Tab-separated table of C-alpha atoms in Angstrom:
chain	number	residue	atom	x	y	z
A	1457	MET	CA	-11.802	24.563	12.526
A	1458	SER	CA	-10.214	24.920	16.374
A	1459	ALA	CA	-9.957	21.788	18.260
A	1460	THR	CA	-12.468	22.690	20.970
A	1461	PRO	CA	-13.982	20.192	23.134
A	1462	ARG	CA	-16.836	20.471	21.608
A	1463	ASP	CA	-15.039	20.573	18.104
A	1464	PRO	CA	-16.685	17.243	16.460
A	1465	GLY	CA	-13.335	16.266	14.561
A	1466	ALA	CA	-11.429	16.295	17.903
A	1467	MET	CA	-14.216	14.368	19.251
A	1468	ILE	CA	-13.406	11.562	16.205
A	1469	VAL	CA	-9.628	11.668	16.929
A	1470	ARG	CA	-9.765	11.027	20.828
A	1471	GLY	CA	-12.189	7.990	20.255
A	1472	ALA	CA	-9.991	7.088	17.530
A	1473	GLN	CA	-7.323	7.656	20.059
A	1474	ALA	CA	-8.666	5.660	22.574
A	1475	THR	CA	-9.448	2.454	20.540
A	1476	ALA	CA	-6.158	3.125	19.340
A	1477	ALA	CA	-4.673	2.453	22.792
A	1478	GLY	CA	-6.128	-1.013	22.966
A	1479	PHE	CA	-4.906	-1.809	19.010
A	1480	ALA	CA	-1.937	-2.909	20.386
A	1481	GLY	CA	-3.343	-5.641	22.961
A	1482	ARG	CA	-5.629	-6.237	20.386
A	1483	LEU	CA	-2.912	-6.839	17.623
A	1484	ALA	CA	-0.881	-8.763	20.093
A	1485	ALA	CA	-3.789	-11.167	21.146
A	1486	ARG	CA	-4.459	-11.732	17.275
A	1487	LEU	CA	-0.744	-13.032	16.504
A	1488	LEU	CA	-0.888	-14.974	19.484
A	1489	PHE	CA	-4.413	-16.514	18.406
A	1490	LEU	CA	-2.888	-17.154	15.198
A	1491	PHE	CA	0.063	-19.013	16.408
A	1492	VAL	CA	-2.229	-21.385	18.449
A	1493	ALA	CA	-4.485	-21.889	15.448
A	1494	GLY	CA	-1.823	-22.265	12.986
A	1495	ARG	CA	0.734	-23.842	14.776
A	1496	LEU	CA	-1.210	-26.366	17.246
A	1497	TYR	CA	-4.617	-26.185	15.070
A	1498	GLY	CA	-3.141	-26.599	11.246
A	1499	PRO	CA	-4.198	-25.334	8.249
A	1500	ALA	CA	-7.164	-27.838	7.781
A	1501	ALA	CA	-8.575	-27.365	10.870
A	1502	PHE	CA	-8.027	-23.430	10.984
A	1503	GLY	CA	-9.641	-23.830	7.760
A	1504	ALA	CA	-12.551	-24.789	8.880
A	1505	TYR	CA	-12.659	-22.663	11.417
A	1506	VAL	CA	-12.819	-19.623	9.430
A	1507	LEU	CA	-15.432	-20.879	7.116
A	1508	ALA	CA	-17.688	-21.250	9.138
A	1509	VAL	CA	-16.859	-18.002	11.028
A	1510	ALA	CA	-17.450	-16.711	8.044
A	1511	ALA	CA	-21.172	-17.906	8.048
A	1512	VAL	CA	-21.895	-16.794	11.297
A	1513	GLU	CA	-20.867	-12.875	10.818
A	1514	LEU	CA	-22.908	-13.237	7.708
A	1515	ALA	CA	-25.700	-14.042	9.512
A	1516	VAL	CA	-24.998	-11.722	12.699
A	1517	SER	CA	-25.391	-9.431	9.400
A	1518	VAL	CA	-29.033	-10.482	9.193
A	1519	GLY	CA	-29.755	-10.746	13.151
A	1520	SER	CA	-28.520	-7.726	14.315
A	1521	LEU	CA	-31.114	-5.825	12.078
A	1522	GLY	CA	-28.869	-3.020	11.295
A	1523	MET	CA	-29.575	-2.030	14.698
A	1524	LYS	CA	-25.584	-1.104	15.298
A	1525	LYS	CA	-26.188	2.184	13.059
A	1526	VAL	CA	-29.674	2.863	13.470
A	1527	ILE	CA	-29.828	2.479	17.335
A	1528	PHE	CA	-28.388	5.874	17.265
A	1529	GLN	CA	-31.333	7.758	15.586
A	1530	LEU	CA	-33.870	5.597	17.953
A	1531	LEU	CA	-32.482	6.669	20.838
A	1532	ASP	CA	-32.522	10.232	19.768
A	1533	ALA	CA	-36.111	10.364	19.121
A	1534	GLU	CA	-37.426	8.398	21.953
A	1535	ASP	CA	-35.047	10.663	24.081
A	1536	GLN	CA	-36.695	13.845	22.952
A	1537	ALA	CA	-40.199	11.718	23.150
A	1538	GLY	CA	-39.340	11.089	27.034
A	1539	ARG	CA	-39.190	7.336	26.942
A	1540	PRO	CA	-36.318	5.690	28.862
A	1541	PRO	CA	-33.171	4.822	26.731
A	1542	GLY	CA	-32.973	1.691	28.319
A	1543	HIS	CA	-36.329	0.636	27.274
A	1544	VAL	CA	-35.118	1.494	23.709
A	1545	LEU	CA	-32.114	-0.542	23.878
A	1546	LEU	CA	-34.493	-3.553	25.289
A	1547	ASP	CA	-36.782	-3.376	22.679
A	1548	ALA	CA	-34.019	-3.374	20.104
A	1549	ALA	CA	-32.328	-6.240	21.788
A	1550	LEU	CA	-35.558	-8.176	21.941
A	1551	LEU	CA	-35.756	-8.179	18.085
A	1552	VAL	CA	-31.828	-8.879	17.411
A	1553	ALA	CA	-32.420	-11.553	20.013
A	1554	LEU	CA	-35.282	-13.487	18.382
A	1555	ALA	CA	-34.019	-13.031	14.733
A	1556	SER	CA	-30.209	-14.207	15.652
A	1557	ALA	CA	-32.210	-17.133	17.521
A	1558	LEU	CA	-33.931	-18.389	14.489
A	1559	LEU	CA	-31.006	-17.976	12.279
A	1560	ALA	CA	-29.010	-19.994	14.259
A	1561	GLY	CA	-31.425	-22.640	14.480
A	1562	ALA	CA	-31.471	-23.051	10.531
A	1563	MET	CA	-27.827	-23.003	10.217
A	1564	MET	CA	-27.559	-25.529	12.763
A	1565	THR	CA	-29.937	-27.483	11.137
A	1566	ALA	CA	-28.478	-27.121	7.845
A	1567	ALA	CA	-25.531	-27.947	9.349
A	1568	ALA	CA	-26.651	-31.494	10.516
A	1569	LEU	CA	-28.771	-32.335	7.608
A	1570	LEU	CA	-26.750	-31.329	4.529
A	1571	PRO	CA	-22.822	-31.787	5.397
A	1572	ALA	CA	-21.729	-30.716	2.051
A	1573	LEU	CA	-19.003	-28.203	3.539
A	1574	PRO	CA	-15.230	-28.666	2.821
A	1575	GLY	CA	-13.497	-31.032	5.790
A	1576	ASP	CA	-14.882	-30.447	8.945
A	1577	ALA	CA	-16.527	-26.883	8.291
A	1578	GLU	CA	-20.343	-28.420	8.393
A	1579	ARG	CA	-19.081	-29.489	12.548
A	1580	ALA	CA	-17.489	-26.242	13.400
A	1581	LEU	CA	-20.720	-24.562	11.974
A	1582	PHE	CA	-23.194	-26.151	14.195
A	1583	LEU	CA	-21.082	-25.894	17.231
A	1584	LEU	CA	-20.665	-21.617	16.329
A	1585	ALA	CA	-24.401	-21.283	15.306
A	1586	PRO	CA	-25.146	-20.079	18.570
A	1587	MET	CA	-23.233	-17.549	18.713
A	1588	VAL	CA	-24.484	-15.605	16.191
A	1589	ALA	CA	-27.049	-14.066	18.898
A	1590	GLY	CA	-24.114	-13.429	20.742
A	1591	GLN	CA	-22.222	-11.376	18.716
A	1592	SER	CA	-25.068	-9.739	17.040
A	1593	LEU	CA	-26.225	-8.528	20.619
A	1594	LEU	CA	-23.041	-7.731	21.309
A	1595	ASP	CA	-22.327	-5.230	18.079
A	1596	LEU	CA	-25.872	-3.692	19.988
A	1597	PHE	CA	-25.095	-3.160	23.230
A	1598	LEU	CA	-21.595	-1.266	22.409
A	1599	ALA	CA	-23.452	0.647	19.708
A	1600	ALA	CA	-25.634	1.569	22.843
A	1601	THR	CA	-22.816	2.721	24.876
A	1602	ARG	CA	-21.427	5.211	21.970
A	1603	TRP	CA	-24.421	7.286	21.789
A	1604	ARG	CA	-22.948	9.079	24.739
A	1605	HIS	CA	-19.713	8.845	23.026
A	1606	ALA	CA	-18.255	6.150	25.879
A	1607	ILE	CA	-15.715	4.588	23.704
A	1608	ARG	CA	-13.828	2.944	26.886
A	1609	TYR	CA	-16.306	0.193	26.724
A	1610	GLU	CA	-16.152	-0.882	23.401
A	1611	VAL	CA	-12.374	-0.687	23.874
A	1612	VAL	CA	-11.656	-2.878	26.528
A	1613	ALA	CA	-14.485	-5.572	24.922
A	1614	ARG	CA	-13.258	-5.708	21.693
A	1615	SER	CA	-9.560	-5.138	22.337
A	1616	LEU	CA	-9.483	-6.596	25.266
A	1617	VAL	CA	-11.577	-9.269	27.036
A	1618	GLU	CA	-12.791	-10.904	23.377
A	1619	PRO	CA	-9.559	-11.596	21.896
A	1620	TYR	CA	-7.806	-12.482	24.862
A	1621	ALA	CA	-10.940	-14.846	26.233
A	1622	LEU	CA	-10.594	-16.158	22.463
A	1623	LEU	CA	-6.559	-16.870	22.844
A	1624	ALA	CA	-7.365	-18.549	26.167
A	1625	GLY	CA	-10.094	-20.858	25.412
A	1626	ALA	CA	-8.599	-22.131	22.426
A	1627	ALA	CA	-5.489	-22.644	24.241
A	1628	PHE	CA	-6.703	-24.531	27.312
A	1629	ALA	CA	-9.597	-26.498	25.204
A	1630	TRP	CA	-6.222	-27.899	23.051
A	1631	ALA	CA	-4.802	-28.538	26.547
A	1632	MET	CA	-7.636	-30.712	27.316
A	1633	GLY	CA	-7.982	-32.352	24.028
A	1634	PHE	CA	-11.169	-31.315	22.506
A	1635	GLY	CA	-9.241	-31.816	19.050
A	1636	SER	CA	-10.084	-29.526	16.216
A	1637	ASP	CA	-13.394	-28.126	18.199
A	1638	GLY	CA	-11.152	-25.853	20.395
A	1639	LEU	CA	-11.464	-23.386	18.261
A	1640	ALA	CA	-15.138	-23.194	18.145
A	1641	PHE	CA	-14.768	-23.248	22.131
A	1642	GLY	CA	-12.597	-20.430	22.555
A	1643	TYR	CA	-14.935	-18.767	19.666
A	1644	GLY	CA	-17.507	-19.019	22.315
A	1645	CYS	CA	-15.002	-18.105	25.315
A	1646	GLY	CA	-14.507	-14.640	23.776
A	1647	THR	CA	-17.615	-13.878	22.426
A	1648	LEU	CA	-19.840	-14.564	25.676
A	1649	ALA	CA	-17.206	-12.843	27.847
A	1650	ALA	CA	-17.768	-9.663	25.615
A	1651	LEU	CA	-21.048	-9.741	25.522
A	1652	ALA	CA	-21.316	-9.588	29.224
A	1653	PHE	CA	-18.954	-6.738	29.628
A	1654	ALA	CA	-20.349	-4.731	27.116
A	1655	ALA	CA	-24.105	-5.479	28.500
A	1656	TRP	CA	-22.588	-4.724	32.329
A	1657	GLY	CA	-21.233	-1.271	30.115
A	1658	ALA	CA	-24.710	-0.170	28.607
A	1659	ARG	CA	-26.263	-0.464	32.168
A	1660	GLY	CA	-23.775	1.929	33.471
A	1661	VAL	CA	-24.176	4.204	30.253
A	1662	PHE	CA	-28.123	4.461	30.713
A	1663	ARG	CA	-27.913	4.287	34.780
A	1664	GLY	CA	-29.936	1.367	34.702
A	1665	LEU	CA	-32.688	-0.319	32.116
A	1666	ARG	CA	-35.520	-0.433	34.179
A	1667	LEU	CA	-35.823	-3.705	33.570
A	1668	ARG	CA	-39.073	-4.095	35.788
A	1669	SER	CA	-41.025	-1.477	34.147
A	1670	TRP	CA	-40.188	-2.292	30.904
A	1671	ARG	CA	-42.575	-4.563	28.458
A	1672	PRO	CA	-42.405	-5.280	24.757
A	1673	GLU	CA	-45.381	-3.403	22.940
A	1674	GLY	CA	-46.019	-4.645	19.672
A	1675	ARG	CA	-46.732	-0.822	18.183
A	1676	ILE	CA	-43.265	0.195	19.231
A	1677	LEU	CA	-41.411	-2.677	18.059
A	1678	ARG	CA	-43.049	-2.915	14.388
A	1679	PRO	CA	-41.721	0.394	13.541
A	1680	MET	CA	-38.343	-0.490	14.604
A	1681	LEU	CA	-38.335	-3.139	12.593
A	1682	GLY	CA	-39.634	-1.667	9.550
A	1683	PHE	CA	-36.971	0.852	10.029
A	1684	ALA	CA	-34.103	-1.428	9.804
A	1685	ALA	CA	-35.065	-3.258	7.461
A	1686	ALA	CA	-33.399	-1.575	4.379
A	1687	ASN	CA	-30.070	-1.312	5.964
A	1688	THR	CA	-30.315	-5.107	6.864
A	1689	ALA	CA	-30.355	-6.154	3.089
A	1690	THR	CA	-27.226	-3.604	2.778
A	1691	ASP	CA	-25.534	-5.391	5.391
A	1692	LEU	CA	-26.421	-8.744	4.270
A	1693	LEU	CA	-24.944	-8.007	1.152
A	1694	ASN	CA	-21.536	-6.194	2.646
A	1695	ALA	CA	-20.834	-9.243	4.179
A	1696	LEU	CA	-21.105	-11.130	1.752
A	1697	TYR	CA	-19.544	-8.921	-0.643
A	1698	THR	CA	-16.247	-9.626	2.294
A	1699	ARG	CA	-16.526	-13.368	2.468
A	1700	ILE	CA	-17.469	-14.609	-0.591
A	1701	ASP	CA	-13.773	-15.188	-1.998
A	1702	LEU	CA	-12.958	-17.184	1.225
A	1703	TRP	CA	-15.935	-19.658	0.954
A	1704	LEU	CA	-15.111	-19.669	-3.102
A	1705	VAL	CA	-11.572	-20.884	-1.972
A	1706	GLY	CA	-13.037	-23.348	0.239
A	1707	LEU	CA	-15.417	-25.190	-2.098
A	1708	LEU	CA	-12.226	-25.048	-5.210
A	1709	MET	CA	-9.399	-25.365	-2.987
A	1710	GLY	CA	-10.428	-27.551	-0.160
A	1711	ALA	CA	-10.563	-26.926	3.589
A	1712	GLY	CA	-6.354	-26.873	3.942
A	1713	PRO	CA	-5.883	-23.962	1.218
A	1714	ALA	CA	-8.752	-21.989	2.854
A	1715	GLY	CA	-6.807	-22.201	6.296
A	1716	VAL	CA	-3.589	-20.850	4.019
A	1717	TYR	CA	-6.001	-18.138	2.640
A	1718	GLY	CA	-7.749	-17.100	5.803
A	1719	MET	CA	-4.587	-16.690	7.295
A	1720	ALA	CA	-3.717	-14.022	4.739
A	1721	ARG	CA	-7.113	-12.291	5.186
A	1722	GLN	CA	-6.287	-12.487	9.512
A	1723	VAL	CA	-3.067	-10.893	8.912
A	1724	ALA	CA	-4.572	-8.052	6.983
A	1725	VAL	CA	-7.442	-7.372	9.526
A	1726	PRO	CA	-5.487	-4.442	11.109
A	1727	ILE	CA	-6.145	-2.347	8.338
A	1728	ARG	CA	-9.357	-2.600	8.771
A	1729	GLN	CA	-9.289	-2.075	12.253
A	1730	VAL	CA	-7.981	1.390	11.832
A	1731	ARG	CA	-11.262	2.587	9.983
A	1732	GLN	CA	-13.128	0.377	12.709
A	1733	SER	CA	-11.527	2.592	15.415
A	1734	PHE	CA	-12.653	5.930	14.283
A	1735	ASP	CA	-16.322	4.342	13.939
A	1736	GLY	CA	-17.608	4.696	17.324
A	1737	LEU	CA	-17.754	8.409	16.509
A	1738	LEU	CA	-17.501	8.870	12.861
A	1739	ILE	CA	-20.640	6.611	12.296
A	1740	PRO	CA	-23.338	8.986	14.666
A	1741	LEU	CA	-21.094	12.697	13.451
A	1742	VAL	CA	-21.779	11.770	10.029
A	1743	ALA	CA	-25.043	10.804	10.775
A	1744	ARG	CA	-25.677	14.130	12.207
A	1745	THR	CA	-24.041	16.326	9.507
A	1746	LEU	CA	-25.715	14.453	7.057
A	1747	ASN	CA	-29.428	15.146	8.862
A	1748	GLU	CA	-28.000	19.378	9.197
A	1749	ARG	CA	-25.922	19.780	6.263
A	1750	GLY	CA	-27.250	17.555	3.411
A	1751	SER	CA	-25.036	15.396	1.096
A	1752	ARG	CA	-23.984	18.876	-0.520
A	1753	GLY	CA	-22.714	20.002	3.135
A	1754	SER	CA	-21.085	17.208	4.093
A	1755	GLY	CA	-17.887	16.281	1.229
A	1756	GLU	CA	-15.288	18.435	3.558
A	1757	ALA	CA	-15.974	15.881	6.358
A	1758	LEU	CA	-16.038	12.929	4.693
A	1759	ALA	CA	-12.706	13.637	2.843
A	1760	SER	CA	-11.043	14.885	5.829
A	1761	ALA	CA	-11.877	11.182	7.500
A	1762	THR	CA	-10.583	9.569	4.542
A	1763	ARG	CA	-7.278	11.139	3.817
A	1764	LEU	CA	-6.542	10.583	7.825
A	1765	ILE	CA	-7.394	6.803	7.448
A	1766	LEU	CA	-5.573	6.404	4.664
A	1767	ALA	CA	-2.572	8.159	6.466
A	1768	ILE	CA	-2.774	5.649	8.754
A	1769	GLN	CA	-3.846	2.644	6.830
A	1770	LEU	CA	-0.506	2.938	4.421
A	1771	PRO	CA	2.186	2.782	6.724
A	1772	LEU	CA	1.064	-0.861	7.561
A	1773	LEU	CA	0.694	-1.598	3.501
A	1774	VAL	CA	4.462	-1.092	4.050
A	1775	ALA	CA	5.473	-3.075	6.790
A	1776	ILE	CA	3.328	-6.118	4.954
A	1777	LEU	CA	5.398	-5.494	2.401
A	1778	ALA	CA	8.674	-6.043	4.501
A	1779	ALA	CA	7.939	-8.734	6.557
A	1780	GLY	CA	4.619	-10.269	5.709
A	1781	ARG	CA	6.530	-13.122	4.579
A	1782	PRO	CA	8.656	-14.019	8.064
A	1783	ALA	CA	5.583	-13.477	10.322
A	1784	LEU	CA	3.501	-16.012	8.190
A	1785	ALA	CA	6.644	-18.703	8.206
A	1786	TRP	CA	6.306	-17.505	12.456
A	1787	LEU	CA	2.898	-18.645	12.298
A	1788	GLY	CA	3.381	-21.997	10.506
A	1789	ARG	CA	5.674	-22.922	7.421
A	1790	GLU	CA	2.588	-23.724	5.804
A	1791	PHE	CA	1.258	-20.357	5.699
A	1792	GLU	CA	4.373	-18.700	3.813
A	1793	ALA	CA	2.552	-19.642	0.533
A	1794	ALA	CA	-0.124	-16.949	1.596
A	1795	TYR	CA	2.464	-13.770	1.450
A	1796	TRP	CA	1.032	-12.743	-2.032
A	1797	PRO	CA	-2.342	-13.247	-1.662
A	1798	LEU	CA	-1.872	-11.211	1.709
A	1799	LEU	CA	-0.041	-8.128	-0.303
A	1800	ALA	CA	-2.779	-8.203	-2.457
A	1801	LEU	CA	-5.762	-8.331	0.300
A	1802	ALA	CA	-3.801	-5.454	2.211
A	1803	ALA	CA	-4.028	-3.143	-1.004
A	1804	ALA	CA	-7.773	-4.102	-1.033
A	1805	GLU	CA	-8.685	-3.274	2.492
A	1806	VAL	CA	-7.138	0.044	2.053
A	1807	ILE	CA	-9.415	0.815	-0.858
A	1808	GLN	CA	-12.487	-0.559	1.074
A	1809	ALA	CA	-11.851	0.870	4.763
A	1810	ALA	CA	-10.809	4.266	3.649
A	1811	PHE	CA	-12.898	4.595	0.899
A	1812	SER	CA	-16.147	3.291	2.652
A	1813	ILE	CA	-17.121	5.921	4.262
A	1814	GLY	CA	-18.969	7.428	1.338
A	1815	ASP	CA	-21.281	4.690	1.744
A	1816	LEU	CA	-22.660	6.170	5.131
A	1817	VAL	CA	-24.547	8.580	2.600
A	1818	PHE	CA	-26.105	5.595	1.172
A	1819	VAL	CA	-27.340	4.446	4.773
A	1820	TYR	CA	-28.673	7.743	5.709
A	1821	LEU	CA	-30.150	9.070	2.222
A	1822	ARG	CA	-30.648	6.629	-0.113
A	1823	PRO	CA	-30.199	2.821	1.227
A	1824	ARG	CA	-31.296	0.884	-1.807
A	1825	LEU	CA	-28.917	2.770	-4.160
A	1826	GLY	CA	-25.627	1.105	-1.145
A	1827	LEU	CA	-27.918	-2.226	-1.980
A	1828	GLY	CA	-27.553	-2.155	-6.115
A	1829	LEU	CA	-24.048	-0.970	-5.641
A	1830	THR	CA	-23.358	-3.686	-3.222
A	1831	LEU	CA	-24.720	-6.408	-5.962
A	1832	ALA	CA	-22.884	-5.193	-8.595
A	1833	SER	CA	-19.319	-5.175	-6.349
A	1834	ILE	CA	-20.319	-9.220	-6.000
A	1835	ALA	CA	-20.834	-9.931	-9.415
A	1836	ILE	CA	-17.924	-8.542	-10.048
A	1837	GLY	CA	-15.982	-10.285	-7.367
A	1838	ILE	CA	-17.481	-13.371	-7.733
A	1839	VAL	CA	-16.993	-13.205	-11.968
A	1840	ALA	CA	-13.221	-12.237	-11.470
A	1841	ALA	CA	-12.680	-15.754	-8.762
A	1842	LEU	CA	-14.051	-17.814	-10.940
A	1843	LEU	CA	-11.765	-16.669	-13.414
A	1844	LEU	CA	-8.678	-16.440	-11.751
A	1845	ILE	CA	-8.494	-18.843	-8.854
A	1846	PRO	CA	-8.181	-21.397	-11.677
A	1847	LEU	CA	-5.382	-19.708	-12.957
A	1848	TRP	CA	-3.659	-18.704	-9.338
A	1849	GLY	CA	-4.888	-20.120	-7.008
A	1850	LEU	CA	-4.764	-18.187	-3.733
A	1851	THR	CA	-3.183	-15.131	-5.515
A	1852	GLY	CA	-6.168	-15.107	-8.141
A	1853	ALA	CA	-9.052	-14.884	-5.012
A	1854	ALA	CA	-7.119	-12.143	-3.297
A	1855	VAL	CA	-7.121	-10.215	-6.847
A	1856	SER	CA	-10.538	-10.561	-7.458
A	1857	VAL	CA	-10.653	-9.247	-4.519
A	1858	LEU	CA	-8.882	-6.181	-4.952
A	1859	ILE	CA	-10.632	-5.814	-8.415
A	1860	ALA	CA	-14.043	-5.877	-6.799
A	1861	TYR	CA	-12.933	-3.266	-4.176
A	1862	ALA	CA	-11.313	-1.047	-6.661
A	1863	LEU	CA	-14.479	-1.057	-8.853
A	1864	ARG	CA	-16.415	-0.506	-6.024
A	1865	ALA	CA	-14.678	2.492	-5.100
A	1866	ALA	CA	-14.829	4.125	-8.451
A	1867	LEU	CA	-18.620	3.445	-9.125
A	1868	ARG	CA	-19.085	4.782	-4.992
A	1869	SER	CA	-17.389	7.596	-6.276
A	1870	LEU	CA	-19.408	8.450	-9.327
A	1871	VAL	CA	-22.903	7.938	-7.641
A	1872	LEU	CA	-21.817	10.153	-5.016
A	1873	ARG	CA	-20.562	13.143	-7.524
A	1874	ARG	CA	-23.577	13.193	-9.831
A	1875	ARG	CA	-26.396	11.702	-7.388
A	1876	PHE	CA	-25.509	13.698	-4.514
A	1877	HIS	CA	-23.184	16.499	-5.797
A	1878	LEU	CA	-20.478	15.186	-3.533
A	1879	ASP	CA	-17.389	15.554	-5.309
A	1880	VAL	CA	-14.260	15.339	-3.705
A	1881	PRO	CA	-11.051	16.074	-5.819
A	1882	ALA	CA	-8.371	13.419	-6.182
A	1883	SER	CA	-5.665	15.739	-4.855
A	1884	HIS	CA	-7.214	15.642	-1.336
A	1885	GLN	CA	-6.128	11.636	-0.717
A	1886	ALA	CA	-3.165	12.043	-3.166
A	1887	GLY	CA	-0.415	12.975	0.063
A	1888	PRO	CA	-0.646	9.444	1.390
A	1889	PHE	CA	-0.634	7.676	-1.712
A	1890	VAL	CA	2.678	9.543	-2.628
A	1891	ALA	CA	4.028	8.857	0.887
A	1892	ALA	CA	3.084	5.038	0.003
A	1893	ALA	CA	5.197	4.818	-2.928
A	1894	ALA	CA	7.821	6.608	-1.096
A	1895	GLY	CA	7.782	3.586	1.526
A	1896	LEU	CA	7.218	0.749	-0.904
A	1897	GLY	CA	10.403	1.741	-3.065
A	1898	ALA	CA	12.397	2.234	-0.265
A	1899	ALA	CA	11.493	-1.166	1.158
A	1900	LEU	CA	12.009	-2.667	-2.221
A	1901	ALA	CA	15.269	-1.018	-2.789
A	1902	VAL	CA	17.055	-2.650	0.515
A	1903	ARG	CA	14.848	-5.487	0.090
A	1904	GLY	CA	17.905	-7.710	-0.948
A	1905	ALA	CA	19.433	-6.949	2.621
A	1906	ASP	CA	19.602	-10.320	5.377
A	1907	GLY	CA	16.145	-10.117	6.899
A	1908	PHE	CA	13.120	-7.921	7.472
A	1909	VAL	CA	14.632	-4.859	9.818
A	1910	LEU	CA	16.096	-3.130	7.256
A	1911	PRO	CA	13.525	-2.779	5.017
A	1912	LEU	CA	10.940	-2.382	6.706
A	1913	VAL	CA	12.589	1.018	9.147
A	1914	ALA	CA	13.398	2.026	5.474
A	1915	GLY	CA	9.823	2.324	4.350
A	1916	LEU	CA	8.591	3.169	7.039
A	1917	ALA	CA	10.865	6.372	7.051
A	1918	ALA	CA	10.381	6.874	3.836
A	1919	TYR	CA	6.567	6.898	4.110
A	1920	ALA	CA	6.690	9.771	6.845
A	1921	ALA	CA	9.406	11.595	5.114
A	1922	ALA	CA	7.097	12.006	2.372
A	1923	LEU	CA	3.920	12.029	3.910
A	1924	ALA	CA	5.340	14.948	5.736
A	1925	ALA	CA	6.956	17.134	2.901
A	1926	TRP	CA	3.735	16.894	0.588
A	1927	LEU	CA	1.564	18.329	3.573
A	1928	ALA	CA	4.533	21.011	4.051
A	1929	LEU	CA	4.481	21.652	0.563
A	1930	ARG	CA	0.848	22.047	-0.262
A	1931	HIS	CA	-0.164	23.696	3.030
A	1932	GLU	CA	-2.516	20.747	4.170
A	1933	SER	CA	-2.784	19.199	7.624
A	1934	LEU	CA	-4.996	15.570	8.242
A	1935	SER	CA	-6.970	17.427	10.958
A	1936	LEU	CA	-10.741	16.385	10.511
A	1937	THR	CA	-13.009	19.267	9.269
A	1938	GLY	CA	-16.376	19.695	7.858
A	1939	PHE	CA	-18.606	17.780	10.657
A	1940	SER	CA	-21.572	18.959	12.604
A	1941	ARG	CA	-21.319	19.694	16.196
């Protein structure tokens, strides 16, 4: 398929490139924030903060009502019916705001009446709970801007406005003597600043929301709420699935170890963000491909996207092996203990982020089946964590995540092949994994040298050379193919 201006694969790559343009800025802001959190606030305060943020993000998965995925279909349907897209967005925003406000109130009540969380996590949760609405609406408005394929608003909001407002807020709060509450203050600054920008961007993309003529109507809101219900349950379980290990560490080991473990999770996040950089256009185009070709005709599209994402993610795993320990020490000596958990979490993120593209098949065709897979994966992760945390501490928690993600990927592949006749040969993704093995081997071979620069350079060079050789020998490429126009 040629890379014409209308080529969906080229559109996805251009969207990912636009997001990647802000990736360096976002990464710099993240590292500076982690430095502020680690050096100024310490493991205990950071542990309370990450536990509270994990609870807020879980609530967002419910409060957002799955709208960041289904809004595309709602807008397409109403646009064909002649209804202003701004009114569809306002309907969705009303439902999301009401659901999020109820959840935030329940969380604040629970934090005030049932203080049973480690350290000061209940106070952090009380302060952060109102941001459930902010984050849910932020997801919705940014998704709405992508309906017209306008990626720039999400790039600026997520890569610049939110992280730098968070950093500035946390540093300002420390300077003003807010104590451990400063991290929550920074989170609020980042959320509200990004939400204001996203709302402004959505208004521009839709050429006005026509607020004066909009009136909420039950006959429209009720079907919209029902349409989102199944995927909301899936989003909730997926959010629980990716955070339960942190809560188990906090409950079993306390706020301090949770802070160390949370730092490992934060350093591994850029691997997940590689996948997220594609989602802006990948999700709506996968939805269109599934609608037009069905699951049988969508295998090439999903396989090519998985291969490209793996090829970008795996060098980050090599870099973490080579430079992860000094990076953690720079954030604070207490965080060096997170190195081995970081390696396991990074490997888990590679598996989950790349192969979870197949979950979109369940989202659009069989949501309940996806729900069952998520429940099974959560059960596996909990059992593994309860067995391994007492044995290996933080490393045991991270290994339990790796086990759960790997088994879920295997189960997902099996179900897609048998239920949806969507079969992707293992050789399709073999190239990036072979290159990663070469890169990890090269980094380990020179690891005894002073510093981390030589292992880092050797590992990345070996990865690049091995991937190029594999593609040349097999006459393959990393291009995205198989998507409907």
